[in-house]
Each structure stands twice: as C-alpha cells, then as structure tokens.
Coordinates of C-alpha atoms in Angstrom, one line a residue:
M1 CA -13.1 -12.2 -12.3
R2 CA -9.4 -11.9 -11.6
K3 CA -6.8 -13.0 -14.0
A4 CA -5.4 -15.6 -11.6
Q5 CA -9.0 -16.9 -11.0
K6 CA -9.7 -17.3 -14.7
Q7 CA -6.4 -19.1 -15.2
E8 CA -7.4 -21.5 -12.4
I9 CA -10.8 -22.1 -14.2
L10 CA -9.0 -22.9 -17.5
C11 CA -6.7 -25.3 -15.7
L12 CA -9.7 -27.1 -14.1
I13 CA -11.3 -27.4 -17.6
D14 CA -8.0 -28.8 -18.9
N15 CA -8.2 -31.4 -16.1
L16 CA -11.7 -32.4 -17.3
Y17 CA -10.2 -33.1 -20.8
K18 CA -7.8 -35.6 -19.1
V19 CA -10.7 -37.2 -17.2
Q20 CA -12.5 -37.7 -20.5
E21 CA -9.5 -39.4 -22.0
G22 CA -9.5 -41.7 -19.0
I23 CA -13.2 -42.5 -19.4
K24 CA -12.7 -43.3 -23.1
K25 CA -9.8 -45.7 -22.3
A26 CA -11.8 -47.4 -19.6
L27 CA -14.7 -47.9 -22.0
E28 CA -12.5 -49.2 -24.7
Q29 CA -11.0 -51.8 -22.3
N30 CA -14.6 -52.6 -21.2
N31 CA -13.7 -51.7 -17.7
L32 CA -17.2 -50.3 -16.9
I33 CA -16.8 -49.9 -13.2
L34 CA -13.7 -47.8 -13.6
A35 CA -15.5 -45.7 -16.3
Q36 CA -18.3 -45.0 -13.9
D37 CA -15.9 -44.1 -11.1
M38 CA -14.2 -41.7 -13.4
I39 CA -17.5 -40.2 -14.6
S40 CA -18.5 -39.7 -10.9
G41 CA -15.2 -38.0 -10.2
G42 CA -15.5 -35.8 -13.4
Q43 CA -19.0 -34.8 -12.3
E44 CA -17.8 -33.7 -8.9
S45 CA -15.0 -31.7 -10.5
A46 CA -17.5 -30.1 -12.9
I47 CA -19.8 -29.2 -10.1
S48 CA -16.9 -27.6 -8.1
L49 CA -15.9 -25.7 -11.3
G50 CA -19.4 -24.4 -11.7
E51 CA -19.5 -23.3 -8.0
K52 CA -16.3 -21.4 -8.4
I53 CA -17.5 -19.5 -11.4
E54 CA -21.0 -18.8 -9.9
K55 CA -19.4 -17.4 -6.7
V56 CA -17.7 -14.7 -8.7
E57 CA -19.9 -14.2 -11.8
G58 CA -23.3 -14.9 -10.2
E59 CA -26.1 -17.4 -10.8
G60 CA -27.2 -18.1 -14.4
H61 CA -23.9 -17.3 -16.0
R62 CA -23.5 -18.7 -19.5
T63 CA -20.5 -20.8 -18.6
V64 CA -22.3 -22.3 -15.5
I65 CA -25.2 -23.3 -17.7
C66 CA -22.8 -25.1 -20.1
I67 CA -21.3 -26.9 -17.1
E68 CA -24.8 -27.9 -15.9
E69 CA -25.5 -29.4 -19.4
Y70 CA -22.2 -31.2 -19.2
C71 CA -23.1 -32.7 -15.9
E72 CA -26.4 -33.9 -17.3
L73 CA -24.6 -35.5 -20.2
L74 CA -22.2 -37.3 -17.8
F75 CA -25.2 -38.6 -15.9
R76 CA -26.8 -40.0 -19.1
V77 CA -23.5 -41.7 -20.0
Y78 CA -23.4 -43.2 -16.5
E79 CA -26.9 -44.6 -16.9
D80 CA -26.2 -45.9 -20.4
I81 CA -23.3 -47.9 -19.0
N82 CA -25.7 -49.6 -16.6
K83 CA -27.8 -50.5 -19.6
S84 CA -24.7 -51.7 -21.5
T85 CA -25.7 -49.5 -24.5
V86 CA -22.7 -47.2 -24.5
N87 CA -20.3 -46.6 -27.4
A88 CA -16.8 -45.3 -26.3
G89 CA -16.2 -43.3 -29.5
K90 CA -19.6 -41.7 -29.4
V91 CA -19.3 -40.9 -25.7
Q92 CA -15.9 -39.2 -26.3
K93 CA -17.3 -37.1 -29.1
L94 CA -20.3 -35.9 -27.1
L95 CA -18.3 -35.1 -24.0
R96 CA -15.6 -33.4 -25.9
K97 CA -18.1 -31.3 -27.9
Q98 CA -19.7 -30.1 -24.6
L99 CA -16.4 -29.4 -22.9
I100 CA -15.2 -27.3 -25.9
K101 CA -18.4 -25.3 -25.4
I102 CA -17.5 -24.8 -21.7
E103 CA -14.0 -23.8 -22.6
N104 CA -15.0 -21.3 -25.2
S105 CA -17.6 -19.8 -22.9
A106 CA -15.0 -19.5 -20.1
K107 CA -12.6 -17.7 -22.4
N108 CA -15.1 -15.4 -24.1
D109 CA -17.9 -14.9 -21.5
I110 CA -15.9 -14.4 -18.3
A111 CA -14.5 -10.9 -18.4
V112 CA -11.1 -10.3 -16.6
R113 CA -11.1 -7.4 -14.3
K114 CA -7.9 -6.1 -12.8
E115 CA -7.7 -6.1 -9.0
V116 CA -5.4 -3.5 -7.4
V117 CA -4.9 -3.3 -3.7
F118 CA -3.1 -0.6 -1.7
F119 CA -1.7 -1.5 1.7
P120 CA -0.9 1.8 3.6
Y121 CA 0.0 1.6 7.2
K122 CA -0.1 5.2 8.5
A123 CA -2.9 7.5 7.4
S124 CA -0.6 10.5 7.4
M125 CA 1.4 8.8 4.6
W126 CA -1.6 7.9 2.4
D127 CA -0.8 10.8 0.1
S128 CA 2.0 8.8 -1.3
L129 CA -0.5 6.5 -2.8
E130 CA -3.8 8.4 -3.1
S131 CA -3.6 9.8 -6.7
I132 CA -2.9 6.3 -8.0
Y133 CA -5.7 4.8 -6.0
L134 CA -8.1 7.4 -7.3
A135 CA -7.1 6.7 -10.9
A136 CA -7.5 3.0 -10.4
K137 CA -10.9 3.6 -8.7
A138 CA -12.1 5.6 -11.8
D139 CA -11.1 2.8 -14.2
P140 CA -14.2 0.9 -15.2
D141 CA -12.2 -2.3 -15.8
C142 CA -10.4 -2.2 -12.4
D143 CA -11.4 -3.0 -8.8
A144 CA -9.3 -0.9 -6.4
Y145 CA -9.1 -1.5 -2.6
C146 CA -7.6 0.6 0.1
V147 CA -6.7 -1.8 2.9
P148 CA -4.9 0.0 5.8
I149 CA -2.8 -2.5 7.7
P150 CA -1.8 -2.6 11.3
Y151 CA 1.7 -1.7 12.5
Y152 CA 3.7 -2.0 15.7
T153 CA 5.9 0.3 17.7
L154 CA 9.0 -1.7 18.6
N155 CA 10.3 -2.2 22.1
S156 CA 13.9 -1.2 23.0
D157 CA 15.0 -4.7 22.2
H158 CA 13.3 -4.4 18.7
S159 CA 10.6 -6.9 19.5
L160 CA 7.0 -6.1 18.5
G161 CA 5.4 -3.8 21.0
E162 CA 2.0 -2.1 20.9
M163 CA -0.1 -2.6 17.8
H164 CA -1.7 0.3 16.0
Y165 CA -4.4 0.4 13.4
E166 CA -5.6 3.6 11.6
G167 CA -8.2 2.1 9.2
N168 CA -11.2 2.4 11.5
V169 CA -14.5 3.7 10.1
R170 CA -17.6 5.3 11.5
P171 CA -21.0 3.4 11.5
D172 CA -21.8 4.9 8.1
G173 CA -18.6 3.5 6.6
T174 CA -16.7 6.9 6.3
P175 CA -13.1 6.7 7.4
I176 CA -12.0 8.3 10.7
E177 CA -8.4 9.0 9.8
Y178 CA -8.3 8.7 6.0
P179 CA -9.6 11.4 3.7
K180 CA -13.3 11.6 3.0
G181 CA -14.3 9.6 -0.1
I182 CA -11.7 6.9 0.4
E183 CA -13.4 3.5 0.8
I184 CA -11.7 1.5 3.5
T185 CA -11.6 -2.3 3.5
D186 CA -10.8 -4.0 6.8
W187 CA -7.5 -5.8 6.7
Q188 CA -8.9 -8.9 8.3
E189 CA -11.6 -9.2 5.6
Y190 CA -9.3 -8.8 2.6
D191 CA -7.7 -12.2 2.0
F192 CA -4.9 -11.4 -0.4
E193 CA -3.6 -15.0 -0.2
E194 CA -6.9 -16.2 -1.6
R195 CA -7.6 -13.2 -3.9
K196 CA -4.2 -13.0 -5.5
P197 CA -4.5 -9.3 -6.6
D198 CA -3.0 -8.4 -9.9
V199 CA -1.1 -5.4 -8.4
V200 CA -0.1 -4.6 -4.8
Y201 CA 1.0 -1.1 -3.8
I202 CA 3.0 -0.5 -0.6
H203 CA 4.7 2.6 0.8
N204 CA 6.6 0.9 3.7
G205 CA 9.5 -1.1 2.4
Y206 CA 11.4 -1.9 5.6
D207 CA 9.8 -5.2 6.6
N208 CA 11.8 -6.1 9.7
W209 CA 14.7 -3.7 9.0
N210 CA 13.2 -0.7 10.8
L211 CA 14.3 0.0 14.4
V212 CA 11.2 2.0 15.4
T213 CA 8.1 0.5 13.8
S214 CA 7.1 -2.6 11.8
V215 CA 4.1 -3.4 9.7
H216 CA 2.3 -6.6 10.6
P217 CA 4.6 -9.4 9.5
R218 CA 1.9 -10.9 7.3
F219 CA 2.3 -7.8 5.1
Y220 CA 6.1 -7.9 4.7
S221 CA 7.0 -7.4 1.1
G222 CA 8.6 -10.9 0.9
N223 CA 5.2 -12.5 1.7
L224 CA 3.1 -10.2 -0.4
K225 CA 5.3 -11.0 -3.4
K226 CA 4.1 -14.6 -3.3
Y227 CA 0.5 -13.6 -4.0
T228 CA 0.6 -11.0 -6.7
D229 CA 1.8 -10.6 -10.3
K230 CA 3.2 -7.2 -9.6
L231 CA 4.4 -5.6 -6.3
V232 CA 5.0 -1.9 -6.5
Y233 CA 6.8 0.1 -3.9
I234 CA 6.5 3.9 -3.7
P235 CA 8.3 5.7 -0.9
Y236 CA 6.1 7.4 1.6
F237 CA 8.5 10.4 1.6
V238 CA 10.1 12.7 -0.9
L239 CA 13.7 13.9 -0.5
D240 CA 15.6 17.0 -1.6
E241 CA 16.7 16.6 -5.1
I242 CA 20.3 15.5 -5.3
D243 CA 22.8 15.6 -8.1
P244 CA 23.8 12.0 -8.7
D245 CA 27.5 13.1 -8.8
N246 CA 27.2 14.7 -5.3
E247 CA 28.9 11.9 -3.4
Q248 CA 28.4 13.4 0.1
A249 CA 24.6 13.9 -0.5
V250 CA 24.2 10.5 -2.0
E251 CA 26.1 8.9 1.0
A252 CA 23.5 10.5 3.4
M253 CA 20.5 9.0 1.7
K254 CA 21.7 5.7 0.1
H255 CA 20.1 3.6 2.9
F256 CA 16.8 4.4 1.3
C257 CA 17.9 2.7 -2.0
F258 CA 18.3 -0.9 -0.6
M259 CA 15.7 -2.4 1.6
P260 CA 13.3 -5.5 1.5
G261 CA 10.5 -3.6 -0.3
I262 CA 12.8 -2.6 -3.1
I263 CA 14.5 -6.0 -3.3
N264 CA 11.2 -7.8 -3.6
A265 CA 9.3 -5.2 -5.7
D266 CA 8.6 -5.6 -9.4
K267 CA 8.5 -1.9 -9.8
V268 CA 9.8 1.0 -7.7
I269 CA 8.5 4.5 -8.3
V270 CA 10.7 7.4 -7.2
Q271 CA 10.3 11.2 -7.4
S272 CA 12.6 12.0 -10.4
E273 CA 15.0 10.7 -13.0
D274 CA 18.0 11.9 -11.0
M275 CA 16.7 10.0 -8.0
K276 CA 16.3 7.0 -10.2
K277 CA 19.9 7.1 -11.2
I278 CA 21.0 7.2 -7.6
Y279 CA 18.7 4.3 -6.6
V280 CA 20.0 2.2 -9.5
S281 CA 23.6 2.8 -8.7
E282 CA 23.3 2.4 -4.9
Y283 CA 21.2 -0.7 -5.3
L284 CA 23.8 -2.3 -7.4
K285 CA 26.5 -1.6 -4.8
A286 CA 24.5 -2.8 -1.9
A287 CA 23.3 -5.9 -3.8
K288 CA 26.9 -6.9 -4.4
E289 CA 27.8 -6.3 -0.7
H290 CA 24.9 -8.5 0.4
G291 CA 25.8 -11.3 -2.1
L292 CA 22.7 -11.1 -4.3
Q293 CA 23.0 -12.6 -7.7
G294 CA 21.2 -12.6 -11.1
K295 CA 18.9 -9.7 -11.9
H296 CA 19.9 -7.8 -8.8
L297 CA 23.2 -7.1 -10.5
D298 CA 21.7 -6.4 -13.9
R299 CA 21.7 -2.7 -14.5
E300 CA 19.5 -2.9 -17.5
Y301 CA 16.9 -4.8 -15.5
L302 CA 17.1 -2.3 -12.7
E303 CA 16.6 0.6 -15.2
Q304 CA 13.3 -1.0 -16.1
K305 CA 12.4 -1.8 -12.5
I306 CA 13.1 1.6 -10.9
L307 CA 11.1 4.4 -12.5
G308 CA 11.5 8.2 -11.9
L309 CA 7.9 9.0 -12.6
G310 CA 7.4 11.5 -9.7
S311 CA 5.6 11.2 -6.3
P312 CA 1.9 11.0 -5.9
K313 CA 2.5 13.3 -2.9
Y314 CA 3.0 16.2 -5.3
D315 CA -0.3 15.3 -7.1
R316 CA -2.3 15.6 -3.9
V317 CA -0.8 18.8 -2.4
L318 CA -1.2 20.6 -5.7
S319 CA -4.8 19.5 -6.1
I320 CA -6.0 20.9 -2.8
K321 CA -7.4 24.5 -2.6
K322 CA -7.2 26.5 0.5
N323 CA -10.9 27.4 0.4
D324 CA -11.8 23.8 0.4
L325 CA -10.0 23.0 3.6
Y326 CA -11.8 22.0 6.8
I327 CA -10.4 24.2 9.6
P328 CA -11.2 23.0 13.1
Q329 CA -12.8 25.6 15.4
E330 CA -9.9 25.4 17.9
W331 CA -7.5 26.2 15.1
L332 CA -9.5 29.2 14.1
K333 CA -9.3 30.6 17.6
V334 CA -5.6 30.7 17.2
I335 CA -5.6 31.9 13.5
E336 CA -8.1 34.7 13.6
K337 CA -7.4 38.2 14.9
S338 CA -10.0 40.2 16.9
D339 CA -11.0 42.0 13.7
G340 CA -11.7 38.7 11.9
S341 CA -8.6 38.8 9.7
W342 CA -6.1 36.0 9.7
K343 CA -2.6 36.0 11.2
K344 CA 0.3 34.7 9.2
I345 CA 0.5 30.9 9.7
I346 CA 3.9 29.3 10.1
L347 CA 4.1 25.6 9.7
Y348 CA 6.7 24.4 12.3
N349 CA 7.8 20.9 11.3
T350 CA 10.0 18.9 13.6
G351 CA 11.6 15.6 12.3
I352 CA 13.3 12.4 13.3
A353 CA 16.7 13.0 11.6
A354 CA 17.2 16.2 13.6
L355 CA 16.2 14.4 16.9
L356 CA 18.7 11.6 16.3
A357 CA 21.5 14.0 15.3
H358 CA 21.1 16.5 18.2
N359 CA 19.3 14.7 21.1
E360 CA 18.6 17.0 24.0
K361 CA 19.8 20.1 22.2
W362 CA 17.0 19.5 19.7
V363 CA 14.4 19.6 22.4
D364 CA 16.0 22.8 23.8
K365 CA 15.8 24.3 20.3
I366 CA 12.1 23.5 20.1
E367 CA 11.5 25.1 23.5
N368 CA 13.3 28.3 22.3
V369 CA 11.3 28.4 19.1
L370 CA 8.0 28.0 21.1
E371 CA 9.0 30.9 23.4
T372 CA 9.7 33.1 20.4
F373 CA 6.4 32.4 18.7
K374 CA 4.5 32.8 21.9
E375 CA 5.9 36.3 22.3
N376 CA 4.6 37.1 18.7
Q377 CA 1.3 35.3 18.9
D378 CA -0.8 38.4 18.2
E379 CA 0.6 38.6 14.6
V380 CA 1.7 35.0 13.9
A381 CA -0.1 31.7 14.4
L382 CA 2.2 28.7 15.0
L383 CA 1.1 25.4 13.5
W384 CA 3.4 22.8 15.1
R385 CA 3.5 19.5 13.4
P386 CA 5.9 16.9 14.6
H387 CA 6.8 13.8 12.6
P388 CA 4.1 11.2 13.3
L389 CA 6.6 8.7 14.6
I390 CA 8.6 11.1 16.7
E391 CA 7.4 9.8 20.1
S392 CA 7.8 6.1 19.0
T393 CA 11.4 6.9 17.9
M394 CA 12.2 8.5 21.3
K395 CA 10.8 5.5 23.2
S396 CA 12.9 3.1 21.0
M397 CA 16.1 5.1 20.3
R398 CA 16.3 8.2 22.5
P399 CA 14.4 7.4 25.8
E400 CA 16.6 9.9 27.7
V401 CA 14.9 12.9 26.0
L402 CA 11.3 11.6 26.1
Q403 CA 10.3 13.1 29.4
K404 CA 11.6 16.6 28.7
Y405 CA 9.9 16.5 25.3
M406 CA 6.6 15.4 26.6
M407 CA 6.6 18.1 29.3
L408 CA 7.2 20.7 26.6
K409 CA 4.5 19.3 24.4
E410 CA 1.9 19.1 27.3
G411 CA 2.7 22.7 28.3
Y412 CA 2.2 23.9 24.8
L413 CA -1.1 22.1 24.6
A414 CA -2.3 23.4 28.0
E415 CA -1.5 27.1 27.1
G416 CA -3.5 26.9 23.9
W417 CA -1.9 29.8 22.1
G418 CA -0.7 27.7 19.1
I419 CA -1.9 24.8 17.0
Y420 CA -0.7 21.3 17.6
D421 CA -1.3 19.1 14.5
E422 CA -1.0 15.4 15.0
T423 CA -3.7 14.5 12.4
A424 CA -3.0 12.3 9.4
D425 CA -3.4 15.1 6.9
V426 CA 0.0 16.8 6.3
D427 CA -1.3 18.4 3.1
R428 CA -3.8 20.5 5.0
A429 CA -0.9 22.0 7.0
V430 CA 1.1 22.6 3.9
V431 CA -1.7 24.3 2.0
L432 CA -3.1 26.3 5.0
S433 CA 0.2 27.8 6.1
D434 CA 2.0 30.9 4.7
A435 CA 5.6 29.7 5.3
Y436 CA 7.6 26.7 6.5
Y437 CA 10.1 26.7 9.4
G438 CA 11.7 23.7 11.0
D439 CA 13.8 20.7 10.4
G440 CA 14.9 19.3 7.0
S441 CA 12.5 16.5 6.1
S442 CA 10.4 15.1 3.3
V443 CA 7.8 17.8 4.0
V444 CA 10.3 20.4 2.8
Q445 CA 10.4 18.9 -0.7
L446 CA 6.6 18.8 -0.7
Y447 CA 6.4 22.4 0.5
K448 CA 8.6 23.5 -2.4
Q449 CA 5.8 22.6 -4.8
T450 CA 3.7 25.4 -3.3
G451 CA 6.3 28.2 -4.0
K452 CA 5.9 29.6 -0.5
P453 CA 8.9 30.6 1.7
I454 CA 11.0 27.9 3.5
M455 CA 13.5 28.3 6.3
I456 CA 15.4 25.4 7.8
Q457 CA 16.1 25.7 11.6
N458 CA 19.6 25.5 12.9
V459 CA 19.6 23.6 16.2
E460 CA 22.9 25.3 17.1
I461 CA 21.4 28.8 17.0
F462 CA 19.0 30.2 19.7
A463 CA 17.1 33.4 19.5

C-alpha cells in the first residue's frame, strides 16, 4: 500500500473514533433513534474502509477481518438497542477495544511500499532516467512504473498541433521504441491523481514555455506537483562543463536554469557540482526578476534542492558494450567492406542550436558534408543522426528551410550509401561509432565519456 493510501486509512479509522463518541453521547441522552442512525452510518463507513484495504491488500487481510468483527459488534449493539438492554459505558468500551485492534493492525500489518513513476515523453531521451528506473525496479520495497506520456508538436502560432505517443507495445507487451526489458504502463491507465505516487520523475521541465513541443497539459509539472510528495526533475540533456565564473558561457545556457519544472520540483538533479552552482545562482537571479518570493530566494534551500549528482545518461552509455548492440542489416550493408572487415564509423550529429543560429547556411553545410563522405564511402561509413525534434523545430520556427532540408534528407535515404538514424537509441550510435563529427550538442558531452575523438563542425567552412 502507498504511504498516502495508508494515511487515508488511518484518517478513516480516526473518524470512526469520533462516530463512537457520538454513539456514546446519544445513548447517554437516551436518544436511541439517533444512536441507531449513527451506528448505521458507522457500519457503512467501516464497510467502505474494509473495501479500500481489501482492494489493495487482497481478501482475508488481517485488518479487514478486524473490521468485519467490528461491523458484527455494531450490529449486535443495534439489536440490543431494539431490546432496550444496552449500556452506554459498556458499549463504548467494547467498540473502542475493537477499534484499537483495527488501528493497531492497520499500522502494523499493512506494509508501506514506495511507488515511483517516471514520465518520459520521447523514447530517445529515456536514457536520462533509465538507470534510476532500473535501481527502483530492483528495490524489493518499491514499485516502479515507466509511463511514457504523449506530447504535441506546436503550430506556428504555438497552439497544440499533432499529438505523438512513443509508448506503444507489441502484443506480447514488449516496447516498440523503448529498450528491451523496460515495462511500459499506458498513460491512460495510470491514474496519478488517484494513486498519488511517492515520487515522480520528469525530464521535460518546460510545460507551456517551449516553442516547439509540449507534453500533454495534464502532465505539466505544476499539475503533477499536486499529487506527489516529491517531484524530481532531471534534464534530458547534458551540457559542456562550464566554469561558474565564465560569464559568457553561463549567459548562453542560463535559460536552462529557470523553467516550470525546476520551479515546481522538490529536487533537481544536474550533471556536476559546477553545474549546480550555476543553476543555483541563475535561478536566484531569475526568481527575483519574475517576482517569486520565499524559498525561491533562499540560497540555502536551493542548495538542498538542486543536486550535482551526475546524469543517468552517463550511466547508460558506459554500461553498453559494442558486442551487445543490435545492428540492423541495412546498417551492416553500409558498414562492412567486401572482405568482411568494418569501415570507420563516423557519427554525424546535427542539432537544433546550429539550425537556429545559421538557418539556410546550416543546410548547405550538411549538403557539403554529405558530399564529402559520399566520396569516401569505401573507407568511412557515415551515421547521420539529426536531433529528434529537428523537423518539428523547422516547421515551428524555420519553415523557410524545411523544404530544402527534406529534399536533402530524402536524397540521402534514396541513395543508401550512408546510415540515417532516427531511432530512439542515441547510445547505440555513440557506442557503435569510432568518432564524432557535427554540431555542438548534449551528445558531445555524452560522447566525451567514451574517450573517442570529437570534432565540432564549423558551418562557415566548406570542404
């Protein structure tokens, strides 16, 4: 049983104590009709209490048996009133003794299990939560749920557009887009308002502040906060490490430090202690600018709220072995040479920030890069992996470059000399490849953990 559910049970038992006091007073005043009415009401409350416990703990639970005995006792008292053979003091003593028995059983025989739920929205970003989920799943005193939630691409006027959902499963229950072994719970079947999970983890903290996508409004952090004891936000990205005293670098990323998910969260987990310092300082500045009060301006509180414990993304990429990867057959056709040996695999990552900064020139750069790798395809296999929201971003914020980009992409796919990776598993691309080339992004920081070469492309320079 959940902590909140058990607390509700104890509150209902406390109400039964109050009902008993009312029965005693009615009997002392010889108001027998009122006493019987209160007994009937108490019996209904006790039955409802037993059903609540039975629903969670199952039939034959010790506390439910105690409640059944209590209901039988109430019935006998009711019948004794009809016979005018009731003694108010004796009745109170008998009822209280049985109710104490119920209360002690509820406290001692109903075990509290922690319920932890994870609300990812894009499967490609699940790695920011996975290692915590797996640890919770392995805890015998914890029930952990992965509940992918729907999200929307936004129209140019920022209204909700097309809805997307990446939590579908096959007939045997295995996930289609999430890693094998992750148990998926349908978002429409997990009623967090009713269940009130002990801990909620999210990796999208924007709520309605994003200009490209939005999770379903039901899952905005402000609403989730109402139904859990602890809301935890972990960024779905990792950034290049920054010296907290580097004002220019901090200025470029400070927008990540103040958003609804961080405002509403009880805990925020970031990738390092230096990043924690930046988050705390920038949060304080933004909170003042937005007129927030109280704990939002309390540095000591924020030092406890924002924790530099590292990113689960690192845990996952370091746990994967190359020999364990599933390589699609169409990828192998690109990777393997005629003698069966493998070409060098280059992960070409293209991101949103570079698109927004360079517009059409960014697309021209991609075209140039593809031409260069095509000329060297006998020795090098290109694994092109664009940011999963790149096309949604173009539709919403850079529609003028979308057509040219799509023609470039479709031509690349039709020619088939390289790999195009739009799967949810970025870690496979990181582990499989021999070197990184492309835009600066959170993938770069992840790639650094492998120790393999990294080169950031310069959009201004063409081969």
